[in-house]
CSV table of N, CA, C and O in Angstrom, one decimal:
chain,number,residue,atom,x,y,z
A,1,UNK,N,-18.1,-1.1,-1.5
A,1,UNK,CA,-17.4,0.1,-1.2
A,1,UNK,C,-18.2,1.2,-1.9
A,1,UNK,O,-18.2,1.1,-3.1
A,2,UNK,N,-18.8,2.2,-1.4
A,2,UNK,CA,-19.3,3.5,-1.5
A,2,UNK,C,-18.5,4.2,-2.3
A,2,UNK,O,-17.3,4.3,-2.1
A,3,UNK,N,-19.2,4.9,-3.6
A,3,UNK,CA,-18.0,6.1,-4.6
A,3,UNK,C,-17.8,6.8,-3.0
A,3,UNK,O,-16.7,6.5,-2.9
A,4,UNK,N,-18.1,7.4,-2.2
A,4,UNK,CA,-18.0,8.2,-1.1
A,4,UNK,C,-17.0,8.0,-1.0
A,4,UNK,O,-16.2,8.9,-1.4
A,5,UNK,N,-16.6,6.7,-0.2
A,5,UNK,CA,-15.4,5.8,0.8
A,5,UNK,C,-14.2,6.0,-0.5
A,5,UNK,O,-13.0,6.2,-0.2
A,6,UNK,N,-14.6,5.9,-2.0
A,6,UNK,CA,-13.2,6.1,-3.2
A,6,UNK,C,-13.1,7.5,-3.0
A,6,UNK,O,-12.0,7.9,-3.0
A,7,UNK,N,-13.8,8.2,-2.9
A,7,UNK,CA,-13.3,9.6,-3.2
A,7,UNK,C,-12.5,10.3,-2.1
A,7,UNK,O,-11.8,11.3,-2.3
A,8,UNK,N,-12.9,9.6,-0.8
A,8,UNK,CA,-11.9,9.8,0.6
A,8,UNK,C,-11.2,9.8,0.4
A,8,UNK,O,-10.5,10.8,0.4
A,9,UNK,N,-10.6,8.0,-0.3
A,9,UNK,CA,-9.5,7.7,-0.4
A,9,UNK,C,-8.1,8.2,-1.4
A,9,UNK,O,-6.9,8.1,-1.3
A,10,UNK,N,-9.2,8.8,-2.6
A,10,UNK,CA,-8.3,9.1,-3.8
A,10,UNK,C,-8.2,10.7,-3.2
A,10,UNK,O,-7.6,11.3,-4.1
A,11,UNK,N,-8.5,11.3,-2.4
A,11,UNK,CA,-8.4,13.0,-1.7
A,11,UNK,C,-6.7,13.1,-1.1
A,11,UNK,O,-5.8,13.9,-1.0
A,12,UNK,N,-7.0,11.3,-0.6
A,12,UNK,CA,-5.4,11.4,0.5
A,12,UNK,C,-4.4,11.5,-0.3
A,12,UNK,O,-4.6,11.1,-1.4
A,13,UNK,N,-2.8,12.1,0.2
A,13,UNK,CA,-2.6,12.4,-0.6
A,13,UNK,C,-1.3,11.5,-0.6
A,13,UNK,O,-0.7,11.3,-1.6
A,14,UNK,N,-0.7,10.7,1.1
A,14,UNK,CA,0.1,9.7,0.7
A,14,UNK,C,-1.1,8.3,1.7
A,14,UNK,O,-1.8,8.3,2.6
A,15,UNK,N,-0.7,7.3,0.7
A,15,UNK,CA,-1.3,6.0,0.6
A,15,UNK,C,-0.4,5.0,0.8
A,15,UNK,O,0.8,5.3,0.5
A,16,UNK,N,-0.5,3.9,1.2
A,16,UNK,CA,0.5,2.9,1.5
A,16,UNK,C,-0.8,1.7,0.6
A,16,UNK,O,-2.0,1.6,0.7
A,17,UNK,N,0.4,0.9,-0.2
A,17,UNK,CA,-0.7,-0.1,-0.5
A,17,UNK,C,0.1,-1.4,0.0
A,17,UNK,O,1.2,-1.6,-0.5
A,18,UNK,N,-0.6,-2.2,0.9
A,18,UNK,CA,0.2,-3.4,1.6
A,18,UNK,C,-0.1,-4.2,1.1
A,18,UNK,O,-1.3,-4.2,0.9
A,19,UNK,N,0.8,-5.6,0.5
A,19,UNK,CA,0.7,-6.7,-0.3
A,19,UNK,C,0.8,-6.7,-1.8
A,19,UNK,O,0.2,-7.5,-2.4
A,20,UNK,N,1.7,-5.6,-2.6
A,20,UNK,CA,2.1,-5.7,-3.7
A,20,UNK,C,3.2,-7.0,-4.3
A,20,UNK,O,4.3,-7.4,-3.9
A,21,UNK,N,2.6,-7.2,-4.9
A,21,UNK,CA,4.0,-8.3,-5.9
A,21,UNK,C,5.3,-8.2,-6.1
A,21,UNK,O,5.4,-7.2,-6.9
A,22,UNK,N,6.1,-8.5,-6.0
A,22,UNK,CA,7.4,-7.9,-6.5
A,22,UNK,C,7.6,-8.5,-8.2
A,22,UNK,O,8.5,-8.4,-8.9
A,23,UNK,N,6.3,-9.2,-8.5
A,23,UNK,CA,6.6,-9.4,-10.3
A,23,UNK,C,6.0,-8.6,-10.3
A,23,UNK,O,6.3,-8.4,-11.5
A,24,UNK,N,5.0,-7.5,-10.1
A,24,UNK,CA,4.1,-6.6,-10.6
A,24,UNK,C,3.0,-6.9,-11.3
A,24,UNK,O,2.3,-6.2,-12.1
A,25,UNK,N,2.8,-8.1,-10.9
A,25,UNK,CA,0.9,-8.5,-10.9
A,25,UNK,C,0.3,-8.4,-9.8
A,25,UNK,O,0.5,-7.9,-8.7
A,26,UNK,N,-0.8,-9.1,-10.2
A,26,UNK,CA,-1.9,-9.2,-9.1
A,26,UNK,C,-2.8,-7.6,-9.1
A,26,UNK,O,-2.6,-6.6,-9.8
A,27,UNK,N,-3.9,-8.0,-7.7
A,27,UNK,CA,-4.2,-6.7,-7.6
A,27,UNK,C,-3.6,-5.4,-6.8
A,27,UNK,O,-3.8,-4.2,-7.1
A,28,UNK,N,-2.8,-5.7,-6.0
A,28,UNK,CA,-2.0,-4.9,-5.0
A,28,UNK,C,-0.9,-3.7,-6.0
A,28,UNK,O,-0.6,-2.6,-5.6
A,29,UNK,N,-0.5,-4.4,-7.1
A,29,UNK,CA,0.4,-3.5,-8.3
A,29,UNK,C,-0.9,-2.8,-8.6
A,29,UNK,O,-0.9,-1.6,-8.2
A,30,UNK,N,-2.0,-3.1,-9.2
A,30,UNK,CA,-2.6,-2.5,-9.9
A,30,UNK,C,-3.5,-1.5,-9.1
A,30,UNK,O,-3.9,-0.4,-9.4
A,31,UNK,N,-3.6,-1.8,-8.6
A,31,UNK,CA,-3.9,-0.8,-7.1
A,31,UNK,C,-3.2,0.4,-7.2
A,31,UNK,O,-3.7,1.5,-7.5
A,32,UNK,N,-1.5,0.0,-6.9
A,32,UNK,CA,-0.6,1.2,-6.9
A,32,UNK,C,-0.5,2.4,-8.4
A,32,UNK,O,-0.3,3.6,-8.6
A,33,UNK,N,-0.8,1.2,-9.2
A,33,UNK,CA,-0.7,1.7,-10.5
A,33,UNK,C,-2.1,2.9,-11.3
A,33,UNK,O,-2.1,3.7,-12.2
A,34,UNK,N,-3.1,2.5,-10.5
A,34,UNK,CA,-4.3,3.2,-10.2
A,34,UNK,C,-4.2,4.8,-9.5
A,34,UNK,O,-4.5,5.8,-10.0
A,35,UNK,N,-3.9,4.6,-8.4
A,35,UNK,CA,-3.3,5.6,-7.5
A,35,UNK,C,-2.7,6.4,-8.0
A,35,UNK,O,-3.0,7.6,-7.9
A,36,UNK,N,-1.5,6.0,-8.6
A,36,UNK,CA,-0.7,6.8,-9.0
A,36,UNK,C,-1.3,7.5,-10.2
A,36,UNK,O,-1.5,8.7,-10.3
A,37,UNK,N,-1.6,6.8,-10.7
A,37,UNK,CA,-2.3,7.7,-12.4
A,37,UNK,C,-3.7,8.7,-11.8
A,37,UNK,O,-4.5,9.3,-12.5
A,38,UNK,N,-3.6,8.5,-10.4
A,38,UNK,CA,-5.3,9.3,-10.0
A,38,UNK,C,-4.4,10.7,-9.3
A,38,UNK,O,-5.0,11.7,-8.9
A,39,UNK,N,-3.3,10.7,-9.3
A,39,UNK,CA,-1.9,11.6,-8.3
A,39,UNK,C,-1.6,11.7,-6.9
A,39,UNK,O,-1.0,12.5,-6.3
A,40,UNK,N,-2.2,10.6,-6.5
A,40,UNK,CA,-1.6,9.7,-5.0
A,40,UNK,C,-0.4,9.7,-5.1
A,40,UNK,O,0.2,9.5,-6.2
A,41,UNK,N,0.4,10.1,-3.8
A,41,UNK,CA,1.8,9.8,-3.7
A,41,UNK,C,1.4,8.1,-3.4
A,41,UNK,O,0.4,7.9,-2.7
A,42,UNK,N,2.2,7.0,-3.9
A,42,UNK,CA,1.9,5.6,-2.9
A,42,UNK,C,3.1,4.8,-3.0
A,42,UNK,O,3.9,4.6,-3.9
A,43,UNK,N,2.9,4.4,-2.0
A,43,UNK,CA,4.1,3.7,-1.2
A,43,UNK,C,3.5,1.8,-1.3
A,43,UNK,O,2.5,1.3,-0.8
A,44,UNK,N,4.3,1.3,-1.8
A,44,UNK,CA,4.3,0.1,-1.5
A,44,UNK,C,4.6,-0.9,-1.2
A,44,UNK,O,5.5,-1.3,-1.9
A,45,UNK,N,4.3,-1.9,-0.2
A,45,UNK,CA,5.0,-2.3,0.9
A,45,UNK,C,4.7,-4.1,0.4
A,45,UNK,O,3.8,-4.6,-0.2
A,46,UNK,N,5.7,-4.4,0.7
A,46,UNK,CA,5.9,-6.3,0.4
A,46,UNK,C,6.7,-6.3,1.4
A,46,UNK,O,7.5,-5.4,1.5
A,47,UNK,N,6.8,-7.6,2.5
A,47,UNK,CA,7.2,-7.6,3.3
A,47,UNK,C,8.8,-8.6,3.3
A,47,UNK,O,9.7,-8.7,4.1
A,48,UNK,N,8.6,-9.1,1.8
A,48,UNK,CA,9.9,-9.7,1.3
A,48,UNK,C,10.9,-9.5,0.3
A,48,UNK,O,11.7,-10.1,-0.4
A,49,UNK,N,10.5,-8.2,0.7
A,49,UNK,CA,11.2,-6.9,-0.2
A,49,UNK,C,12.4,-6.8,0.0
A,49,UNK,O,12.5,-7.0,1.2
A,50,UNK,N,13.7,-6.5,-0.7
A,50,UNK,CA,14.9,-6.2,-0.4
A,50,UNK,C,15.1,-4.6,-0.1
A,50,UNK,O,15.1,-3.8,-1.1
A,51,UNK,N,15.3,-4.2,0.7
A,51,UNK,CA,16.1,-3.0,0.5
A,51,UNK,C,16.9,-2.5,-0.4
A,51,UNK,O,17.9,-3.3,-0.6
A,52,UNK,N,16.9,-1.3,-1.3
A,52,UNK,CA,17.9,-0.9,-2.2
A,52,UNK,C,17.4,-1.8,-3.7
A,52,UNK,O,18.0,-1.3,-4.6
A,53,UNK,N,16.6,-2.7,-4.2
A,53,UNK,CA,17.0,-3.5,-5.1
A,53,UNK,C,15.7,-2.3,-6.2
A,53,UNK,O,15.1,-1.4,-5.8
A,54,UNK,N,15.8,-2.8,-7.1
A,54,UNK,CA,14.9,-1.9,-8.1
A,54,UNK,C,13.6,-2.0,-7.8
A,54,UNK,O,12.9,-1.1,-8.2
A,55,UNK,N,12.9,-3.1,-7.3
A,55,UNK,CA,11.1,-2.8,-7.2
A,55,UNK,C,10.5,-1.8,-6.8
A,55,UNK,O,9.3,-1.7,-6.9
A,56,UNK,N,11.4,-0.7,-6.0
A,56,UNK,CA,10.8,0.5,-5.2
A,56,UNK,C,9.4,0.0,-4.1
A,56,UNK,O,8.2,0.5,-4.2
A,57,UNK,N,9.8,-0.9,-3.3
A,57,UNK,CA,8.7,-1.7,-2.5
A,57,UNK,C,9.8,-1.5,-0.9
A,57,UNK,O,11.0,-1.7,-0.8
A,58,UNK,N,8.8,-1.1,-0.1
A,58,UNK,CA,9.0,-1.0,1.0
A,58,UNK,C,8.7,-2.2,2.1
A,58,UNK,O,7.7,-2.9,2.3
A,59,UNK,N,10.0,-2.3,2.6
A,59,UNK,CA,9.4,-3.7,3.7
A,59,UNK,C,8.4,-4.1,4.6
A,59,UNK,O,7.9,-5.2,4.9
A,60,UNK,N,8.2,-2.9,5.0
A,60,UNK,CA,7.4,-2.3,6.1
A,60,UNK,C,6.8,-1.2,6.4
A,60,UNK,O,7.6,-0.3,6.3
A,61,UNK,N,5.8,-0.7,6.8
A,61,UNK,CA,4.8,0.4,6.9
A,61,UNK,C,5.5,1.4,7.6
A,61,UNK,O,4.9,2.4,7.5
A,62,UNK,N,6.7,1.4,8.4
A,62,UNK,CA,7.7,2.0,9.1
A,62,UNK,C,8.8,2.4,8.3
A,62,UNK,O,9.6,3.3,8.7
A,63,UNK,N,9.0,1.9,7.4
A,63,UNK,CA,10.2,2.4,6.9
A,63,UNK,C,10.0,3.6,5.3
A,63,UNK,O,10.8,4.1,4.6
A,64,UNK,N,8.6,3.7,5.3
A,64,UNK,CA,8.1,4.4,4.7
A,64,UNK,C,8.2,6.3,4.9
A,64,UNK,O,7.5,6.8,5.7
A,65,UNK,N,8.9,7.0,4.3
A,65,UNK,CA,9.2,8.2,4.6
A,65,UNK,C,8.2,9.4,4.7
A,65,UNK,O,8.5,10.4,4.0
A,66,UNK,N,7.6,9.3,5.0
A,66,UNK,CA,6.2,9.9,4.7
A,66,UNK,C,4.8,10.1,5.3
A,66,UNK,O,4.0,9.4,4.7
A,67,UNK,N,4.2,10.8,6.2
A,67,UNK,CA,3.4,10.7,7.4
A,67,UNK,C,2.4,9.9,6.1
A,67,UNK,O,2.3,10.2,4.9
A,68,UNK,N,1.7,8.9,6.7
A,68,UNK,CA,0.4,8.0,5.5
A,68,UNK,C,-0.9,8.6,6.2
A,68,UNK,O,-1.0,8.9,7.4
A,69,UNK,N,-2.1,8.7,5.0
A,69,UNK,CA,-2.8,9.6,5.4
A,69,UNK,C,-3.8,8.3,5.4
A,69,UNK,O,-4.9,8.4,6.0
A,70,UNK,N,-3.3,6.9,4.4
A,70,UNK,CA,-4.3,5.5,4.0
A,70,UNK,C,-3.2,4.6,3.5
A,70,UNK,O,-2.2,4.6,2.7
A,71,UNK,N,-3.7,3.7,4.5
A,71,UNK,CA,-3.5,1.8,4.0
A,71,UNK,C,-4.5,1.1,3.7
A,71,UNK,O,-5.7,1.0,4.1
A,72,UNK,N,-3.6,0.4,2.6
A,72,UNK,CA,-5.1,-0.1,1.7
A,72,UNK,C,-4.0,-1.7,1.5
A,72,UNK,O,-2.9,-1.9,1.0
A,73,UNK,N,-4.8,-2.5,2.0
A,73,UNK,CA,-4.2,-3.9,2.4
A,73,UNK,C,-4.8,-4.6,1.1
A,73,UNK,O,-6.0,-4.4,0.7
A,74,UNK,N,-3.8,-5.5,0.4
A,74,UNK,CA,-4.5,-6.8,-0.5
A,74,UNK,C,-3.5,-7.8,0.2
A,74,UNK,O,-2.7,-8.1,-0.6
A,75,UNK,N,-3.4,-8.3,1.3
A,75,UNK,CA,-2.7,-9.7,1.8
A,75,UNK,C,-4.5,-10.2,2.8
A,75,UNK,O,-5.3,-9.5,3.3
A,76,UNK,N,-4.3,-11.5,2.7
A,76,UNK,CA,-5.1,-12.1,3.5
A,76,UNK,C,-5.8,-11.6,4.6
A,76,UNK,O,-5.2,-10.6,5.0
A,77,UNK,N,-6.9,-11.8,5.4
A,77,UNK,CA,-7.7,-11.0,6.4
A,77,UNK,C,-7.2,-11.4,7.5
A,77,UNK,O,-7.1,-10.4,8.3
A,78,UNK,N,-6.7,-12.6,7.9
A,78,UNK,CA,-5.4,-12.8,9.2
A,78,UNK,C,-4.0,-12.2,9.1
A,78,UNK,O,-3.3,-12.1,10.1
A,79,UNK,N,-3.6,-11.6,7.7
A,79,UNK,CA,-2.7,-11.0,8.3
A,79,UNK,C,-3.1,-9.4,8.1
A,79,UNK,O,-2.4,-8.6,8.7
A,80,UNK,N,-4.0,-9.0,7.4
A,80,UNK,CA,-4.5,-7.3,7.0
A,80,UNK,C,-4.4,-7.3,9.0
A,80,UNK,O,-3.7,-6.4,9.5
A,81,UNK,N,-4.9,-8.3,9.6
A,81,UNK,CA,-5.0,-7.6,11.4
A,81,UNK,C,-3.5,-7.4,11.8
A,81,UNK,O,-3.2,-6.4,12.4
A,82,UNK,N,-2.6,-8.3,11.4
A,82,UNK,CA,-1.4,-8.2,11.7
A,82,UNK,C,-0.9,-6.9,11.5
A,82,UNK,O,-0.1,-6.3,12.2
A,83,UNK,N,-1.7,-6.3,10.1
A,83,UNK,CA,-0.6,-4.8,9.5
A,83,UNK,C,-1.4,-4.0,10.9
A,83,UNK,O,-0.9,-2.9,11.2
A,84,UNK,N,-2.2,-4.3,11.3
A,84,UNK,CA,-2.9,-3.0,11.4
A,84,UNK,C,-2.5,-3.2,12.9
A,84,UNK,O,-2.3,-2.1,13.6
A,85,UNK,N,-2.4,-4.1,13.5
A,85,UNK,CA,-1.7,-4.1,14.8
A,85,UNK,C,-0.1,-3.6,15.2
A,85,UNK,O,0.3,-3.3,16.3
A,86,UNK,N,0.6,-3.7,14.0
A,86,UNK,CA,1.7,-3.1,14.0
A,86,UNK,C,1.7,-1.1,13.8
A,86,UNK,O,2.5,-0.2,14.2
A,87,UNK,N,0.3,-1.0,13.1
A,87,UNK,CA,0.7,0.4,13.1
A,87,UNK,C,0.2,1.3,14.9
A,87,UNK,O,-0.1,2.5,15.1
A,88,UNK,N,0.2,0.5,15.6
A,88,UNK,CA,-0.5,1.3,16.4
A,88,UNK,C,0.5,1.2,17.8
A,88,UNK,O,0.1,1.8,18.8
């Protein structure tokens, strides 16, 4: 990845990051956790997420309140096509 293609990305100003942990590891947290400290609004989406419960993780790229300006996928390359066939 190109500093170019980071500095696109850290410009936007809401982000969805798809495949966060609900323990708050991995790289998909630290992703969010990146973002945020760079002043990205970000939205993070696990798809086994509860509604309402404290992880502040979104189920789905749709239930996200917020026009997304960037999705930044860390789940598998068969399903990154899946997210991206749903947004369209």
């Amino acid at each position: 990845m190109s500093s170019k293609t980071i500095e696109e990305i850290l410009n936007c100003r809401n982000i969805a990051v798809v495949g966060v942990s609900r323990n708050q590891k991995g790289f998909g947290f630290t992703a969010v956790q990146s973002l945020k400290n760079s002043g990205c609004n970000v939205y993070a989406v696990n798809k086994n997420s509860i509604p309402g419960d404290s992880t502040n993780l979104f189920p789905k790229l749709s239930a996200i309140p917020a026009a997304l300006d960037a999705i930044i996928t860390t789940v598998p390359p068969d399903e990154t096509m899946n997210v991206f066939k749903r947004c369209h």
